[in-house]
Amino acid sequence: MRSYYFDNLPGDQRLLHDSGREVTVSQLEAIGARYWRIPIDEEGRWEDKINDVAHERNYKNRDVINVTKEGLGEAYESKLKMFYEEHMHEDEEIRYILDGSGFFDLREHPTDNWIRVHLVPGDLLVVPAGIYHRFTLDEANKIQAMRLFKEEPKWTPHNRNEATDNNPYRIDYLSSLQTITVA
């Protein structure tokens, strides 16, 4: 995993867009995100570690998603466009990368800057409920990720607008930032 501030320059969303300003794991934690590095090993110890995180955070369900041109067919471009719209969810978004790579962009509060998080196999990222974010593939154009859920999967994106700014999950998220302490 590597995280940094997005450069906001025009161009393909799948490019690095690296401003040269690094973001630390502590800075990610300050906006409510959580990160684990759990290398994929042939012995399957990674699965035990994923199970430990799932148990600790009360994740009961999981599946695997493949985002590739071949896998999504004609829906590929429209799905990538949808994933890249700024939105929030009313549940945490949890992704463990099994293969490929991609970017999660997270809105930093209160600056409203984008923080770009580049994930590769073995990275586990938790995006908190209520945070504005977006996702895109990188130039490799493929990712396989395990998705973990507390309950039944919900994928309802709430695109950013005035109503979403007043969504109770957004308000709870903003309130939680006042109580997060970075070690």
PDB file of C-alpha atoms in Angstrom:
ATOM      1  CA  MET A   1       0.000   0.000   0.000  1.00  0.00           C
ATOM      2  CA  ARG A   2       1.098   3.464  -0.765  1.00  0.00           C
ATOM      3  CA  SER A   3      -0.932   6.566  -0.002  1.00  0.00           C
ATOM      4  CA  TYR A   4      -0.468  10.174  -1.015  1.00  0.00           C
ATOM      5  CA  TYR A   5      -2.431  13.284  -1.906  1.00  0.00           C
ATOM      6  CA  PHE A   6      -4.061  13.161  -5.347  1.00  0.00           C
ATOM      7  CA  ASP A   7      -2.655  15.785  -7.730  1.00  0.00           C
ATOM      8  CA  ASN A   8      -6.067  16.856  -9.147  1.00  0.00           C
ATOM      9  CA  LEU A   9      -4.586  17.169 -12.649  1.00  0.00           C
ATOM     10  CA  PRO A  10      -6.735  16.184 -15.610  1.00  0.00           C
ATOM     11  CA  GLY A  11      -6.048  12.843 -17.240  1.00  0.00           C
ATOM     12  CA  ASP A  12      -6.904   9.174 -17.064  1.00  0.00           C
ATOM     13  CA  GLN A  13      -8.166   8.278 -13.587  1.00  0.00           C
ATOM     14  CA  ARG A  14      -6.108   5.049 -13.757  1.00  0.00           C
ATOM     15  CA  LEU A  15      -2.810   6.943 -13.718  1.00  0.00           C
ATOM     16  CA  LEU A  16      -0.944   7.537 -10.449  1.00  0.00           C
ATOM     17  CA  HIS A  17      -1.911  11.212 -10.074  1.00  0.00           C
ATOM     18  CA  ASP A  18       0.849  11.457  -7.476  1.00  0.00           C
ATOM     19  CA  SER A  19       1.291  14.923  -5.968  1.00  0.00           C
ATOM     20  CA  GLY A  20       4.543  13.854  -4.299  1.00  0.00           C
ATOM     21  CA  ARG A  21       3.005  14.461  -0.862  1.00  0.00           C
ATOM     22  CA  GLU A  22       2.944  11.147   1.025  1.00  0.00           C
ATOM     23  CA  VAL A  23       0.168  10.226   3.484  1.00  0.00           C
ATOM     24  CA  THR A  24       0.982   8.014   6.479  1.00  0.00           C
ATOM     25  CA  VAL A  25      -1.103   5.199   7.951  1.00  0.00           C
ATOM     26  CA  SER A  26      -1.640   7.495  10.964  1.00  0.00           C
ATOM     27  CA  GLN A  27      -3.132  10.120   8.663  1.00  0.00           C
ATOM     28  CA  LEU A  28      -5.441   7.471   7.168  1.00  0.00           C
ATOM     29  CA  GLU A  29      -6.486   6.459  10.679  1.00  0.00           C
ATOM     30  CA  ALA A  30      -7.211  10.114  11.466  1.00  0.00           C
ATOM     31  CA  ILE A  31      -9.941  10.069   8.796  1.00  0.00           C
ATOM     32  CA  GLY A  32     -11.302   6.741  10.067  1.00  0.00           C
ATOM     33  CA  ALA A  33      -9.714   4.356   7.548  1.00  0.00           C
ATOM     34  CA  ARG A  34      -8.001   1.182   8.751  1.00  0.00           C
ATOM     35  CA  TYR A  35      -5.210  -0.716   7.017  1.00  0.00           C
ATOM     36  CA  TRP A  36      -3.566  -4.111   7.477  1.00  0.00           C
ATOM     37  CA  ARG A  37      -0.776  -5.732   5.473  1.00  0.00           C
ATOM     38  CA  ILE A  38      -1.518  -9.467   5.321  1.00  0.00           C
ATOM     39  CA  PRO A  39       0.790 -11.044   2.719  1.00  0.00           C
ATOM     40  CA  ILE A  40      -0.710 -13.873   0.699  1.00  0.00           C
ATOM     41  CA  ASP A  41       1.254 -17.054   1.409  1.00  0.00           C
ATOM     42  CA  GLU A  42       0.969 -20.535  -0.064  1.00  0.00           C
ATOM     43  CA  GLU A  43       0.432 -22.082   3.367  1.00  0.00           C
ATOM     44  CA  GLY A  44      -2.842 -20.179   3.780  1.00  0.00           C
ATOM     45  CA  ARG A  45      -1.851 -18.300   6.938  1.00  0.00           C
ATOM     46  CA  TRP A  46      -3.294 -15.183   5.335  1.00  0.00           C
ATOM     47  CA  GLU A  47      -6.744 -16.757   5.566  1.00  0.00           C
ATOM     48  CA  ASP A  48      -6.339 -17.221   9.323  1.00  0.00           C
ATOM     49  CA  LYS A  49      -5.328 -13.570   9.669  1.00  0.00           C
ATOM     50  CA  ILE A  50      -8.315 -12.427   7.581  1.00  0.00           C
ATOM     51  CA  ASN A  51     -10.534 -14.571   9.811  1.00  0.00           C
ATOM     52  CA  ASP A  52      -9.002 -12.900  12.888  1.00  0.00           C
ATOM     53  CA  VAL A  53      -9.738  -9.418  11.517  1.00  0.00           C
ATOM     54  CA  ALA A  54     -13.261 -10.519  10.519  1.00  0.00           C
ATOM     55  CA  HIS A  55     -13.905 -11.888  14.004  1.00  0.00           C
ATOM     56  CA  GLU A  56     -12.463  -8.795  15.716  1.00  0.00           C
ATOM     57  CA  ARG A  57     -14.577  -6.418  13.589  1.00  0.00           C
ATOM     58  CA  ASN A  58     -17.705  -8.608  13.478  1.00  0.00           C
ATOM     59  CA  TYR A  59     -17.641  -9.283   9.716  1.00  0.00           C
ATOM     60  CA  LYS A  60     -19.966 -12.222   9.101  1.00  0.00           C
ATOM     61  CA  ASN A  61     -20.081 -12.505   5.308  1.00  0.00           C
ATOM     62  CA  ARG A  62     -17.648 -12.341   2.409  1.00  0.00           C
ATOM     63  CA  ASP A  63     -17.350 -12.827  -1.308  1.00  0.00           C
ATOM     64  CA  VAL A  64     -14.787 -12.278  -4.063  1.00  0.00           C
ATOM     65  CA  ILE A  65     -15.173  -9.764  -6.874  1.00  0.00           C
ATOM     66  CA  ASN A  66     -13.199  -9.664 -10.119  1.00  0.00           C
ATOM     67  CA  VAL A  67     -13.100  -6.309 -11.858  1.00  0.00           C
ATOM     68  CA  THR A  68     -11.689  -6.904 -15.329  1.00  0.00           C
ATOM     69  CA  LYS A  69     -12.748  -6.067 -18.854  1.00  0.00           C
ATOM     70  CA  GLU A  70     -13.205  -9.762 -19.562  1.00  0.00           C
ATOM     71  CA  GLY A  71     -15.187 -10.361 -16.378  1.00  0.00           C
ATOM     72  CA  LEU A  72     -17.554  -7.379 -16.716  1.00  0.00           C
ATOM     73  CA  GLY A  73     -17.864  -7.395 -20.514  1.00  0.00           C
ATOM     74  CA  GLU A  74     -19.914  -4.529 -21.929  1.00  0.00           C
ATOM     75  CA  ALA A  75     -20.591  -3.178 -18.414  1.00  0.00           C
ATOM     76  CA  TYR A  76     -16.854  -2.621 -17.752  1.00  0.00           C
ATOM     77  CA  GLU A  77     -16.606   1.078 -18.666  1.00  0.00           C
ATOM     78  CA  SER A  78     -19.944   2.018 -17.089  1.00  0.00           C
ATOM     79  CA  LYS A  79     -19.032   0.182 -13.853  1.00  0.00           C
ATOM     80  CA  LEU A  80     -15.653   1.951 -13.649  1.00  0.00           C
ATOM     81  CA  LYS A  81     -17.390   5.277 -14.221  1.00  0.00           C
ATOM     82  CA  MET A  82     -19.914   4.476 -11.462  1.00  0.00           C
ATOM     83  CA  PHE A  83     -17.182   3.351  -9.013  1.00  0.00           C
ATOM     84  CA  TYR A  84     -15.325   6.630  -9.652  1.00  0.00           C
ATOM     85  CA  GLU A  85     -18.290   8.890  -8.813  1.00  0.00           C
ATOM     86  CA  GLU A  86     -17.782  10.497  -5.406  1.00  0.00           C
ATOM     87  CA  HIS A  87     -20.076   8.705  -2.984  1.00  0.00           C
ATOM     88  CA  MET A  88     -20.484   7.277   0.503  1.00  0.00           C
ATOM     89  CA  HIS A  89     -22.046   4.127   1.916  1.00  0.00           C
ATOM     90  CA  GLU A  90     -24.012   3.487   5.078  1.00  0.00           C
ATOM     91  CA  ASP A  91     -21.751   0.490   5.814  1.00  0.00           C
ATOM     92  CA  GLU A  92     -18.012   0.062   5.972  1.00  0.00           C
ATOM     93  CA  GLU A  93     -16.398  -0.930   2.699  1.00  0.00           C
ATOM     94  CA  ILE A  94     -13.819  -3.665   3.374  1.00  0.00           C
ATOM     95  CA  ARG A  95     -11.480  -4.931   0.672  1.00  0.00           C
ATOM     96  CA  TYR A  96      -8.654  -7.473   0.823  1.00  0.00           C
ATOM     97  CA  ILE A  97      -6.709  -7.536  -2.428  1.00  0.00           C
ATOM     98  CA  LEU A  98      -6.022 -11.027  -3.775  1.00  0.00           C
ATOM     99  CA  ASP A  99      -4.704 -10.127  -7.234  1.00  0.00           C
ATOM    100  CA  GLY A 100      -4.225  -7.059  -9.379  1.00  0.00           C
ATOM    101  CA  SER A 101      -4.287  -3.523  -8.019  1.00  0.00           C
ATOM    102  CA  GLY A 102      -6.311  -0.346  -7.835  1.00  0.00           C
ATOM    103  CA  PHE A 103      -6.926   2.970  -6.129  1.00  0.00           C
ATOM    104  CA  PHE A 104      -9.286   4.069  -3.389  1.00  0.00           C
ATOM    105  CA  ASP A 105      -9.525   7.840  -3.169  1.00  0.00           C
ATOM    106  CA  LEU A 106     -10.725   9.052   0.239  1.00  0.00           C
ATOM    107  CA  ARG A 107     -11.905  12.597   1.027  1.00  0.00           C
ATOM    108  CA  GLU A 108      -9.924  14.083   3.867  1.00  0.00           C
ATOM    109  CA  HIS A 109     -11.998  16.096   6.301  1.00  0.00           C
ATOM    110  CA  PRO A 110     -11.985  19.055   6.826  1.00  0.00           C
ATOM    111  CA  THR A 111      -9.637  19.942   3.910  1.00  0.00           C
ATOM    112  CA  ASP A 112     -11.715  18.109   1.267  1.00  0.00           C
ATOM    113  CA  ASN A 113      -8.456  16.949  -0.355  1.00  0.00           C
ATOM    114  CA  TRP A 114      -8.362  13.547  -2.021  1.00  0.00           C
ATOM    115  CA  ILE A 115      -6.037  10.972  -0.501  1.00  0.00           C
ATOM    116  CA  ARG A 116      -5.159   8.259  -3.034  1.00  0.00           C
ATOM    117  CA  VAL A 117      -4.516   4.778  -1.614  1.00  0.00           C
ATOM    118  CA  HIS A 118      -2.877   2.326  -4.042  1.00  0.00           C
ATOM    119  CA  LEU A 119      -3.656  -1.255  -3.032  1.00  0.00           C
ATOM    120  CA  VAL A 120      -1.863  -4.413  -4.158  1.00  0.00           C
ATOM    121  CA  PRO A 121      -2.195  -8.111  -3.205  1.00  0.00           C
ATOM    122  CA  GLY A 122      -2.046  -8.576   0.558  1.00  0.00           C
ATOM    123  CA  ASP A 123      -3.493  -5.150   1.409  1.00  0.00           C
ATOM    124  CA  LEU A 124      -6.664  -4.905   3.506  1.00  0.00           C
ATOM    125  CA  LEU A 125      -8.418  -1.540   3.659  1.00  0.00           C
ATOM    126  CA  VAL A 126     -11.482  -0.552   5.665  1.00  0.00           C
ATOM    127  CA  VAL A 127     -13.251   2.550   4.364  1.00  0.00           C
ATOM    128  CA  PRO A 128     -15.570   3.846   7.109  1.00  0.00           C
ATOM    129  CA  ALA A 129     -19.302   4.347   6.625  1.00  0.00           C
ATOM    130  CA  GLY A 130     -20.085   7.972   5.818  1.00  0.00           C
ATOM    131  CA  ILE A 131     -16.744   8.944   4.235  1.00  0.00           C
ATOM    132  CA  TYR A 132     -16.792  10.256   0.683  1.00  0.00           C
ATOM    133  CA  HIS A 133     -14.674   8.086  -1.562  1.00  0.00           C
ATOM    134  CA  ARG A 134     -14.301   6.607  -5.031  1.00  0.00           C
ATOM    135  CA  PHE A 135     -12.517   3.640  -6.619  1.00  0.00           C
ATOM    136  CA  THR A 136     -10.721   2.970  -9.874  1.00  0.00           C
ATOM    137  CA  LEU A 137      -8.395   0.410 -11.327  1.00  0.00           C
ATOM    138  CA  ASP A 138      -4.820   1.367 -12.099  1.00  0.00           C
ATOM    139  CA  GLU A 139      -3.157   0.882 -15.488  1.00  0.00           C
ATOM    140  CA  ALA A 140      -3.086  -2.924 -15.031  1.00  0.00           C
ATOM    141  CA  ASN A 141      -6.896  -2.807 -15.477  1.00  0.00           C
ATOM    142  CA  LYS A 142      -7.686  -5.695 -13.149  1.00  0.00           C
ATOM    143  CA  ILE A 143      -8.320  -6.416  -9.513  1.00  0.00           C
ATOM    144  CA  GLN A 144      -9.573  -9.390  -7.547  1.00  0.00           C
ATOM    145  CA  ALA A 145     -10.718  -8.497  -4.060  1.00  0.00           C
ATOM    146  CA  MET A 146     -12.347 -10.238  -1.156  1.00  0.00           C
ATOM    147  CA  ARG A 147     -15.192  -8.133   0.178  1.00  0.00           C
ATOM    148  CA  LEU A 148     -16.149  -8.540   3.818  1.00  0.00           C
ATOM    149  CA  PHE A 149     -19.483  -7.481   5.320  1.00  0.00           C
ATOM    150  CA  LYS A 150     -20.918  -7.128   8.813  1.00  0.00           C
ATOM    151  CA  GLU A 151     -24.352  -8.260   7.619  1.00  0.00           C
ATOM    152  CA  GLU A 152     -25.832  -9.003   4.220  1.00  0.00           C
ATOM    153  CA  PRO A 153     -23.987  -7.182   1.436  1.00  0.00           C
ATOM    154  CA  LYS A 154     -25.245  -3.688   0.625  1.00  0.00           C
ATOM    155  CA  TRP A 155     -23.751  -1.734  -2.237  1.00  0.00           C
ATOM    156  CA  THR A 156     -25.954   1.312  -2.266  1.00  0.00           C
ATOM    157  CA  PRO A 157     -23.796   4.320  -3.158  1.00  0.00           C
ATOM    158  CA  HIS A 158     -25.059   7.715  -2.064  1.00  0.00           C
ATOM    159  CA  ASN A 159     -23.518  10.235  -4.461  1.00  0.00           C
ATOM    160  CA  ARG A 160     -22.334  13.427  -2.864  1.00  0.00           C
ATOM    161  CA  ASN A 161     -24.946  16.163  -2.701  1.00  0.00           C
ATOM    162  CA  GLU A 162     -26.691  18.329  -0.107  1.00  0.00           C
ATOM    163  CA  ALA A 163     -28.977  15.483   1.002  1.00  0.00           C
ATOM    164  CA  THR A 164     -26.038  13.123   1.420  1.00  0.00           C
ATOM    165  CA  ASP A 165     -24.192  15.750   3.446  1.00  0.00           C
ATOM    166  CA  ASN A 166     -27.100  15.494   5.910  1.00  0.00           C
ATOM    167  CA  ASN A 167     -27.328  11.693   5.867  1.00  0.00           C
ATOM    168  CA  PRO A 168     -27.208  10.345   9.462  1.00  0.00           C
ATOM    169  CA  TYR A 169     -24.276   8.046   8.553  1.00  0.00           C
ATOM    170  CA  ARG A 170     -22.341  11.020   7.190  1.00  0.00           C
ATOM    171  CA  ILE A 171     -23.108  13.034  10.326  1.00  0.00           C
ATOM    172  CA  ASP A 172     -22.033  10.078  12.532  1.00  0.00           C
ATOM    173  CA  TYR A 173     -18.826   9.771  10.518  1.00  0.00           C
ATOM    174  CA  LEU A 174     -17.991  13.448  10.977  1.00  0.00           C
ATOM    175  CA  SER A 175     -18.756  13.194  14.715  1.00  0.00           C
ATOM    176  CA  SER A 176     -16.460  10.176  15.009  1.00  0.00           C
ATOM    177  CA  LEU A 177     -13.535  12.197  13.674  1.00  0.00           C
ATOM    178  CA  GLN A 178     -13.612  14.335  16.784  1.00  0.00           C
ATOM    179  CA  THR A 179     -13.025  11.263  18.956  1.00  0.00           C
ATOM    180  CA  ILE A 180     -10.381   9.472  16.865  1.00  0.00           C
ATOM    181  CA  THR A 181      -6.967   9.638  18.445  1.00  0.00           C
ATOM    182  CA  VAL A 182      -3.906   8.749  16.423  1.00  0.00           C
ATOM    183  CA  ALA A 183      -1.209   6.757  18.216  1.00  0.00           C
TER     184      ALA A 183
END
